[in-house]
Coordinates of C-alpha atoms in Angstrom, one line a residue:
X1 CA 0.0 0.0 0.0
X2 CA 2.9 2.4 -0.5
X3 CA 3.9 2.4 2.9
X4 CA 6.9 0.3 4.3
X5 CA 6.5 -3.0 6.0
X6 CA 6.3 -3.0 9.6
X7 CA 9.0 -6.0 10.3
X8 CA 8.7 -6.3 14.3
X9 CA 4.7 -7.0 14.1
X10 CA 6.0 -10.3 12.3
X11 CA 7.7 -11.3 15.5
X12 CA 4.8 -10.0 17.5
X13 CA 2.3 -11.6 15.8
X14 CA 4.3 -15.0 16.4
X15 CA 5.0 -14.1 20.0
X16 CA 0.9 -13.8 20.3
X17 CA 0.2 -17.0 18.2
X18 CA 2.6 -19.3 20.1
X19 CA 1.5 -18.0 23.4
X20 CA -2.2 -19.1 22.4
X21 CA -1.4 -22.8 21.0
X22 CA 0.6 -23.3 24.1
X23 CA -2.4 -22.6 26.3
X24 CA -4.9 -24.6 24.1
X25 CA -2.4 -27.4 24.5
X26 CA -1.9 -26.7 28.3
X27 CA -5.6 -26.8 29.2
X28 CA -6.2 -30.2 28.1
X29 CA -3.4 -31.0 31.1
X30 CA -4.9 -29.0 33.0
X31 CA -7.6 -31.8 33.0
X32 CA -5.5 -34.8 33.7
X33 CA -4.4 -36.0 37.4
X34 CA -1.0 -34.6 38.0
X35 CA 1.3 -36.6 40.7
X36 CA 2.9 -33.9 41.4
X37 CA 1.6 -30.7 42.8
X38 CA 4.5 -27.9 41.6
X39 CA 3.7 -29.5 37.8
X40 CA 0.0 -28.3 38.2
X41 CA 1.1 -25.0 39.6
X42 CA 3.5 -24.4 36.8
X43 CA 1.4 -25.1 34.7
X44 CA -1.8 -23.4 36.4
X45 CA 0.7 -19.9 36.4
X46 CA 1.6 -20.6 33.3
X47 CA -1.5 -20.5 31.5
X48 CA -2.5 -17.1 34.3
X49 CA 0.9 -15.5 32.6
X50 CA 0.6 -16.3 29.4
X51 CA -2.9 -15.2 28.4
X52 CA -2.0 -12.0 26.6
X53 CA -2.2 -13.4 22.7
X54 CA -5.3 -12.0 22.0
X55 CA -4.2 -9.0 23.7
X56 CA -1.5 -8.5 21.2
X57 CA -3.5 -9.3 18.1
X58 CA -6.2 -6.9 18.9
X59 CA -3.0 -4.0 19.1
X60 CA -1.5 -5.2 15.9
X61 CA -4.5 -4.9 13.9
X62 CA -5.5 -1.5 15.2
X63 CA -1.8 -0.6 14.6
X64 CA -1.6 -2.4 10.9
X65 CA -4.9 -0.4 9.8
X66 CA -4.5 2.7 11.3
X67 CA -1.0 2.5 9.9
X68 CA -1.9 2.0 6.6
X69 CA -5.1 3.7 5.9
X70 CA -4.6 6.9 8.3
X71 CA -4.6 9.9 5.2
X72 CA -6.3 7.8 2.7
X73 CA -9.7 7.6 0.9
X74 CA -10.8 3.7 1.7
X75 CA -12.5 2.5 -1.3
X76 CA -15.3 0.4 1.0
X77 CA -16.4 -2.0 -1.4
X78 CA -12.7 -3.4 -1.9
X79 CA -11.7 -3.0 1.9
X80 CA -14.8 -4.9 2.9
X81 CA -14.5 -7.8 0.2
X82 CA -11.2 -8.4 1.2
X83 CA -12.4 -9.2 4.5
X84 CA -15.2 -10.9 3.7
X85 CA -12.5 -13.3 2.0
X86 CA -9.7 -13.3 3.8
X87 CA -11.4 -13.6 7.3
X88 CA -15.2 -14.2 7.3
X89 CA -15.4 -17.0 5.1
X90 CA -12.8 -18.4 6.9
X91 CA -14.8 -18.0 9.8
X92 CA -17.6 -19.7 8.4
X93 CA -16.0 -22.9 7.0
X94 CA -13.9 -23.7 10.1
X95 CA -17.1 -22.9 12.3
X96 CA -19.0 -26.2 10.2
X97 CA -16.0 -28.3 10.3
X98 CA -15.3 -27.9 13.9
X99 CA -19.0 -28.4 14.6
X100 CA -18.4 -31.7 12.4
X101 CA -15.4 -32.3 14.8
X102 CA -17.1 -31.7 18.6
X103 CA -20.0 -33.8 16.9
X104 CA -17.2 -37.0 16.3
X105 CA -17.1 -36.6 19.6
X106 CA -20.2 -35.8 21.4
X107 CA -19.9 -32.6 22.1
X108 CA -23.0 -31.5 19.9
X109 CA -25.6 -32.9 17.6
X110 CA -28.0 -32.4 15.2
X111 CA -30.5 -34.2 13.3
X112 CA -30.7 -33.7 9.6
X113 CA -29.4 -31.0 7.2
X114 CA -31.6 -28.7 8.1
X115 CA -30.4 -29.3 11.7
X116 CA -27.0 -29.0 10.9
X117 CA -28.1 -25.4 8.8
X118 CA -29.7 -23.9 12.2
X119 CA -26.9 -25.1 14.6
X120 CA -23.7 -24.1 12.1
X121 CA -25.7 -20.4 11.9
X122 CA -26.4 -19.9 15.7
X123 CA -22.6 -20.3 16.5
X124 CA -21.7 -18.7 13.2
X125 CA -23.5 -15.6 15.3
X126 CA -22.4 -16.3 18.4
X127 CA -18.5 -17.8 18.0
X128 CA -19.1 -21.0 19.5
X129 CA -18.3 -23.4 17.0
X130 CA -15.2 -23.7 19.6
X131 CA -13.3 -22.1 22.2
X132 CA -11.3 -19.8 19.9
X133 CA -13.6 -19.1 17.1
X134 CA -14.7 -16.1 19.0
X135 CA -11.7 -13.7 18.4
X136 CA -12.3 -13.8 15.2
X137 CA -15.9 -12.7 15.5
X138 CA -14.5 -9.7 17.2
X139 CA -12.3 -9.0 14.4
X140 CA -15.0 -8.9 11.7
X141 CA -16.6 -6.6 14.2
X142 CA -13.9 -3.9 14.3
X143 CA -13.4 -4.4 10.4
X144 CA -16.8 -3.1 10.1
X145 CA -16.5 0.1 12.3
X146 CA -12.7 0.6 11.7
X147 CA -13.6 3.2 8.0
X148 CA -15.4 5.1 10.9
X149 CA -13.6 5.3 13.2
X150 CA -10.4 6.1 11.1
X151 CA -12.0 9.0 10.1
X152 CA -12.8 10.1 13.8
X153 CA -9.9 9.0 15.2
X154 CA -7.1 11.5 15.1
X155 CA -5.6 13.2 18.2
X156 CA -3.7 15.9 18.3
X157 CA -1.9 15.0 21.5
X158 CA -1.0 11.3 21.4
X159 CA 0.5 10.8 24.3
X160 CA -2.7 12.3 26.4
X161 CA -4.7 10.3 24.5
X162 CA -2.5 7.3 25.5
X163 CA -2.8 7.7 29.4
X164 CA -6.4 8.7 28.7
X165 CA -7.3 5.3 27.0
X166 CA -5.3 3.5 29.5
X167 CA -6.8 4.5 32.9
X168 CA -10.4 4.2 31.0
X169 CA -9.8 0.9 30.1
X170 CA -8.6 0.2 33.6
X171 CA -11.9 1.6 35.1
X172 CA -13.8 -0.4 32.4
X173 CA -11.9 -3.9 33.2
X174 CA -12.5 -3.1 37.1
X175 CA -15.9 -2.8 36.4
X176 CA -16.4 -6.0 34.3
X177 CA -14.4 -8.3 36.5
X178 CA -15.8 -6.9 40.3
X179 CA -19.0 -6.4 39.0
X180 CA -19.8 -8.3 35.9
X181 CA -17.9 -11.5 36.9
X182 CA -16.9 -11.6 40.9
X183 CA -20.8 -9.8 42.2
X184 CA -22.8 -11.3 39.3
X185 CA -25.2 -11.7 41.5
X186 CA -25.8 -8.5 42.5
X187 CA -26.7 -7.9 38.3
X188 CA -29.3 -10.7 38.3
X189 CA -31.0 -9.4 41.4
X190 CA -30.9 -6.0 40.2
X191 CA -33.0 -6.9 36.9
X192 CA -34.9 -10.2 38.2
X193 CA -38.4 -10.1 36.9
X194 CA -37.4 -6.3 34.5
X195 CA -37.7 -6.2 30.7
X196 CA -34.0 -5.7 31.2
X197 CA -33.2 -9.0 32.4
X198 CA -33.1 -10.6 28.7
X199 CA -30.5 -8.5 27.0
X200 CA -28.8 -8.5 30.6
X201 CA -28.2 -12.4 30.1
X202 CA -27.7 -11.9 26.4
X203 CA -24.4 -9.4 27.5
X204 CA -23.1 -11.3 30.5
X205 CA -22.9 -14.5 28.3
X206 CA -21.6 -12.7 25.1
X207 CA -19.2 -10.1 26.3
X208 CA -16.1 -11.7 25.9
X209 CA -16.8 -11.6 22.2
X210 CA -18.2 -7.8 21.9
X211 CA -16.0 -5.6 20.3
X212 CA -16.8 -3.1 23.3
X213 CA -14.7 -5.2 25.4
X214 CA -11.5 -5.0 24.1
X215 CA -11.8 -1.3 22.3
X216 CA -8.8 -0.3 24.4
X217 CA -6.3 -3.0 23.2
X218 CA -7.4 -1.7 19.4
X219 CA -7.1 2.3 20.5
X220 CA -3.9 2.0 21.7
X221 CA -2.8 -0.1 19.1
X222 CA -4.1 2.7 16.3
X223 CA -2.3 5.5 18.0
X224 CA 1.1 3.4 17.8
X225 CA 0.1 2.9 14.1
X226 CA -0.9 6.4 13.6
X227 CA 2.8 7.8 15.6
X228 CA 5.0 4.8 14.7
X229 CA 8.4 6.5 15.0
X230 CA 7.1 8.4 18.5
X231 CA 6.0 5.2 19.8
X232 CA 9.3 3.1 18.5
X233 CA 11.3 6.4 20.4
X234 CA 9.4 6.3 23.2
X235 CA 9.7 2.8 23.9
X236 CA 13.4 3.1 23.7
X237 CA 13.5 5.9 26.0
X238 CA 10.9 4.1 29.0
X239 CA 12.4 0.7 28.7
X240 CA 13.9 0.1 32.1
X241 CA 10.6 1.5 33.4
X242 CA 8.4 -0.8 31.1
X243 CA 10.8 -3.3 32.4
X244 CA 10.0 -2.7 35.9
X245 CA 6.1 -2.2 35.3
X246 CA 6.1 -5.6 33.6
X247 CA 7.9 -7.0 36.6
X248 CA 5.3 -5.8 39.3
X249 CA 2.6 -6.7 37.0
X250 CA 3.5 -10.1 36.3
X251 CA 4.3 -10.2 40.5
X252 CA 0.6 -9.2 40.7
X253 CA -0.8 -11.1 38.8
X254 CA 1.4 -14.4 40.1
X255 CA 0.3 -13.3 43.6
X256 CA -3.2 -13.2 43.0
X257 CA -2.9 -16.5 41.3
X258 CA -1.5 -17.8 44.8
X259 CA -3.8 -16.3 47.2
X260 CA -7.0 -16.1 45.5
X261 CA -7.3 -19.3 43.8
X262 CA -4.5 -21.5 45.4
X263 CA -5.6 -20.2 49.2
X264 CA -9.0 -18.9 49.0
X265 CA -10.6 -21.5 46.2
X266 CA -11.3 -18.6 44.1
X267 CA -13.1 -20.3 40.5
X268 CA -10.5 -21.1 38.1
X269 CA -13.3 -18.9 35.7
X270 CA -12.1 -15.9 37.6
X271 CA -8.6 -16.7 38.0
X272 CA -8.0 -16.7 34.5
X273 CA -10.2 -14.5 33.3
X274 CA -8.3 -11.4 30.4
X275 CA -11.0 -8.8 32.3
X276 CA -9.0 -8.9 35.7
X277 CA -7.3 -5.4 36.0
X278 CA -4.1 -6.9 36.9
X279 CA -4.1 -8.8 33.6
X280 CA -5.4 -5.9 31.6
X281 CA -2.3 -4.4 32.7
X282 CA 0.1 -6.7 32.7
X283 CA -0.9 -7.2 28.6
X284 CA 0.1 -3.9 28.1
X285 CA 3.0 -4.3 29.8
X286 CA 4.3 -7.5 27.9
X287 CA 2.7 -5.5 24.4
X288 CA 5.5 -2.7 24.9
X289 CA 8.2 -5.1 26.1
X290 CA 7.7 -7.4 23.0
X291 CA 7.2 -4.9 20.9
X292 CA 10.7 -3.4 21.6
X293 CA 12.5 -6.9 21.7
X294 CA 10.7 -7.4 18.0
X295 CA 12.5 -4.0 16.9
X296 CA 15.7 -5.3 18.4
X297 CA 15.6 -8.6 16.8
X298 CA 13.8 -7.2 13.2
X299 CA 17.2 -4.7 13.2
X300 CA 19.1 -7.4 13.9
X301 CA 17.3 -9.5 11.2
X302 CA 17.6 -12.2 14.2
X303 CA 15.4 -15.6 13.0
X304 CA 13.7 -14.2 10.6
X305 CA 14.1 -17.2 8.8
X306 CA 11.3 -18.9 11.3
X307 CA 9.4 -15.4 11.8
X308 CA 8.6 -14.9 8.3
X309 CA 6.6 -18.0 7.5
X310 CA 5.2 -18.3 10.8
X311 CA 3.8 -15.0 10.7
X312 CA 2.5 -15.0 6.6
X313 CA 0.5 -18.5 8.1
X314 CA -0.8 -16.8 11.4
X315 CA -4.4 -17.0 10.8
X316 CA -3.9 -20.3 9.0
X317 CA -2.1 -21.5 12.3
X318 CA -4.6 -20.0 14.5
X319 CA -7.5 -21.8 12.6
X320 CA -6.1 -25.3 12.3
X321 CA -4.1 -25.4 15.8
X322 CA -7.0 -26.7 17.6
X323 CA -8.2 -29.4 15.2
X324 CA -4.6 -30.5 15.4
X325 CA -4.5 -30.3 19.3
X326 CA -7.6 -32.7 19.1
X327 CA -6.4 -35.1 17.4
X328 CA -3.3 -35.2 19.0
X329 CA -4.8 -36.0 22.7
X330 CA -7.8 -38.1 21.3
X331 CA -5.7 -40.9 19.5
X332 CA -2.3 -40.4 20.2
X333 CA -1.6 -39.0 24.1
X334 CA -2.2 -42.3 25.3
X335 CA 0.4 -44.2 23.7
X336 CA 3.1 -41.4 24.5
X337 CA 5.8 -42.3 26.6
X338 CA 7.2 -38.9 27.7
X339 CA 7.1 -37.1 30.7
X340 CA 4.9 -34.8 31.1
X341 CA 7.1 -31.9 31.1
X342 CA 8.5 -32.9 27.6
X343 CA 4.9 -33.2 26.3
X344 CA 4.0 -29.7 27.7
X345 CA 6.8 -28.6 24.9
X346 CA 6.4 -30.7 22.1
X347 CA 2.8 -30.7 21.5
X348 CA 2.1 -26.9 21.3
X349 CA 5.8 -26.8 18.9
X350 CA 4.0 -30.0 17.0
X351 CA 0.7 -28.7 17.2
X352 CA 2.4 -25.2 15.5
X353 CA 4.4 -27.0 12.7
X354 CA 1.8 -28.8 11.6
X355 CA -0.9 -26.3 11.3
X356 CA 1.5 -24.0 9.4
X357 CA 2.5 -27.1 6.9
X358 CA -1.2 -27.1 5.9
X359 CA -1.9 -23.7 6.0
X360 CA 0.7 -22.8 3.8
X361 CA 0.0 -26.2 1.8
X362 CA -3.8 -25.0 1.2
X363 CA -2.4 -21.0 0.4
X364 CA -0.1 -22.0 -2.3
X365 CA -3.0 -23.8 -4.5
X366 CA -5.7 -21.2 -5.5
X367 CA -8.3 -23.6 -5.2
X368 CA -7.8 -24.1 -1.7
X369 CA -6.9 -20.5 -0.6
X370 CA -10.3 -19.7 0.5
X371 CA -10.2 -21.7 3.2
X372 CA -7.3 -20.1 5.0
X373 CA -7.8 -16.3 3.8
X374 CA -5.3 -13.9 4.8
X375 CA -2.7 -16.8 5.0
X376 CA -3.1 -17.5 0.8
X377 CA -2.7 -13.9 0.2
X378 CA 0.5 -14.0 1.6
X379 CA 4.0 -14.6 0.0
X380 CA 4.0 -17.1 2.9
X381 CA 7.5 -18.6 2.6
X382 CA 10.5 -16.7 3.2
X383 CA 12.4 -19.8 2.0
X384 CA 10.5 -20.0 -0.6
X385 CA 11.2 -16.5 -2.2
X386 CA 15.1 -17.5 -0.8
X387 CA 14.9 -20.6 -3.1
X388 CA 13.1 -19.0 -5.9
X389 CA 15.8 -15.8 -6.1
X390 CA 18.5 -18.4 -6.4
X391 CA 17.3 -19.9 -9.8
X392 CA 15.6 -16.7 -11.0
X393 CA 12.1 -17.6 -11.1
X394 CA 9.5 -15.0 -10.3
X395 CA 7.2 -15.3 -7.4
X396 CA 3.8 -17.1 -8.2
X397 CA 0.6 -14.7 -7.7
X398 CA -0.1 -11.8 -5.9
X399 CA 0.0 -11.5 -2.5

C-alpha cells in the first residue's frame, strides 16, 4: 500500500500466536491427574501469565490499519470484500468443520441437514463453533466500524490520548471483573423479573466476544500505528521503566494466582479471566516489552528465517491449531511415553508445525486458498522466495 512494512509486528504476531497454541495445548493438562503438585502449579501460572495473545492481536490490527489507511480515501467496497474473504469465510467454513469435529465426539448434535443449517448459523452468530472461534468474531466486528472510526480517530496530542485510554480501560476492566464477573449476583438481582433482564443475560454471556470489550487494546494499538516513529522512540526511552512495570505486573498477577485461587478457592473462571485489572495491565506491559524486543531482533534481522513463514501463516495456524491439538490427545496421548514436562513442549511446537505445513500447503494452490484467507494472500514462505531468487524464477501470484 505504498507504505513500508512493519518488520517487528511479524515477530509480535508470532509471539501472540505461540503463546495461544501453548495454552490450548496446556488446558487439556490441565484436566488430567498430575502426581505432582509444583507440575500443576507451573502449569496453572503458566497458562494465568501467558494469556496476553489475544491481547496483542487486537493492538496489531489496530496498529496495521491505522498504519496503513490513516490519510487515505478507503475505497469500502474493496476493503470490505477483502475481509469478507480473507477472514469471514474463513470463519464460516472452520465454524462447520469444527461443529463436524465436537460432533465425532459428542460434544453437539444435530438431526438432519436442516439441523445441521440452524446449529452451524447460531454459532456462526455467536463464535461458539469452539473455544477460539470467538476472536475472530470480534475481528469482523472492528473491520466493520474501523472506516469510521479512522476517520474520527485522530488526536492531536497522542501521548494524552495514551494515558487517557489507559486508565479508562482500567476503570472499564474493574468494572467488568468486580461487578460483571466476581458480584454477578448482585446484576441478576438488580434486573430479576425487569424487561432488562433478557439483554442482561444476552451481555453477560456474550461479552467476551463484543467488540466493546477489548476497544482499548485496538485504541492503543491505532495510536502506535498512527505515531510509529514516537512510539518506537518512546519505547526506547521508558524501557527500564516498562521493564519494571512488567515485573510488578506479572508479581501481581502471580500473587493473586497464589492467594486467591491456590488459598481462598477462588473459580479457576475468575482466576484466568483477560478482564481482571491486573491482567489488563500486565498485557500492556508484555505488548511494549515485546514490541521493543521485536524492533531489536527485526534490526538485527535475528530468525527471521522462522518469523517470516510463521507469521505469513498466522491465521492459517490460528485456525487449524485446535483441530490439530484434538487429534493429538484423542488418539495419540495415550500411547506417549514422555514425561509430562517434555509433552507440555512438544505438542504446542508439534501442534504449531503442523498447522502452518497445511496452511501454507492450502495458500499455495488457488483452489484451496479460501479456506485459510489472509494466509493465501500471503507470499507465505521466506524460504521459498530465498529458493526462488536463487534460480531466477519469479514469485507465483499476488500477494
Amino acid at each position: 500500500m505504498g507504505k513500508p512494512h512493519i518488520g517487528e509486528v511479524d515477530y509480535l504476531r508470532v509471539s501472540g500466536l505461540i503463546t495461544v497454541v501453548v495454552i490450548h495445548a496446556w488446558g487439556f493438562y490441565l484436566l488430567m491427574p498430575v502426581n505432582s503438585p509444583y507440575s500443576r502449579i507451573a502449569k496453572e501460572l503458566g497458562v494465568n501469565l501467558l494469556r496476553f495473545g489475544r491481547q496483542i492481536f487486537m493492538f496489531i490490527t489496530g496498529l496495521v490499519l491505522f498504519y496503513n489507511y490513516s490519510g487515505r480515501k478507503i475505497n469500502l467496497p474493496r476493503f470490505f470484500s477483502r475481509r469478507l474473504k480473507n477472514l469471514a469465510i474463513p470463519y464460516i467454513i472452520w465454524t462447520a468443520l469444527y461443529l463436524f469435529l465436537k460432533r465425532s465426539s459428542g460434544m453437539v448434535n444435530w438431526t438432519g441437514f436442516g439441523g445441521f443449517l440452524a446449529l452451524w448459523w447460531q454459532n456462526v452468530l455467536n463464535g461458539n463453533g469452539y473455544s477460539h472461534l470467538y476472536y475472530i468474531l470480534v475481528a469482523i466486528q472492528f473491520y466493520l466500524i474501523f472506516p469510521w472510526l479512522v476517520v474520527f480517530f485522530k488526536p492531536r496530542r497522542p501521548g494524552m490520548t495514551a494515558e487517557i485510554i489507559t486508565w479508562l480501560g482500567l476503570a472499564l476492566y474493574a468494572l467488568y471483573f468486580y461487578l460483571l464477573e466476581v458480584r454477578q449476583d448482585l446484576i441478576w438481582a438488580a434486573v430479576a423479573g425487569t424487561p432488562l433482564a433478557g439483554i442482561t443475560g444476552w451481555f453477560l454471556l456474550y461479552k467476551d466476544r463484543l467488540i466493546f470489550s477489548y476497544f482499548p487494546y485496538y485504541l492503543l494499538g491505532a495510536l502506535a500505528g498512527l505515531h510509529l516513529d514516537s512510539w518506537r522512540r518512546w519505547l526506547q526511552d521508558h524501557l527500564e521503566v516498562v521493564l519494571a512495570f512488567l515485573v510488578l505486573a506479572a508479581g501481581l498477577v502471580a500473587s493473586e494466582y497464589f492467594y486467591y485461587y491456590r488459598h481462598q478457592g477462588q473459580p479457576w473462571a475468575l482466576t484466568i479471566s483477560v478482564f481482571k485489572p491486573s491482567i489488563y495491565l500486565y498485557s500492556l506491559a508484555i505488548i511494549t516489552v515485546l514490541f521493543q524486543l521485536s524492533f531489536y531482533l527485526e534490526r538485527r534481522g535475528s530468525l527471521r528465517w522462522l518469523v517470516s513463514p510463521l507469521a505469513a501463516n498466522s491465521l492459517g495456524i490460528y485456525l487449524l491449531h485446535p483441530a490439530v491439538l484434538f487429534i493429538f490427545n484423542s488418539y495419540f496421548w495415550k500411547y506417549m511415553r514422555l514425561p509430562g514436562f517434555l509433552l507440555a513442549v512438544l505438542e504446542p511446537a508439534a501442534a504449531v508445525v503442523i498447522s502452518g505445513a497445511v496452511s501454507a500447503l492450502l495458500g499455495s494452490n488457488r483452489y484451496t486458498r479460501f479456506i485459510i484467507g489472509e494466509a493465501g494472500n500471503l507470499k507465505n514462505s521466506f524460504l521459498l522466495g530465498k529458493l526462488q531468487a536463487v534460480v531466477k524464477l519469479p514469485l507465483g501470484g499476488k500477494a
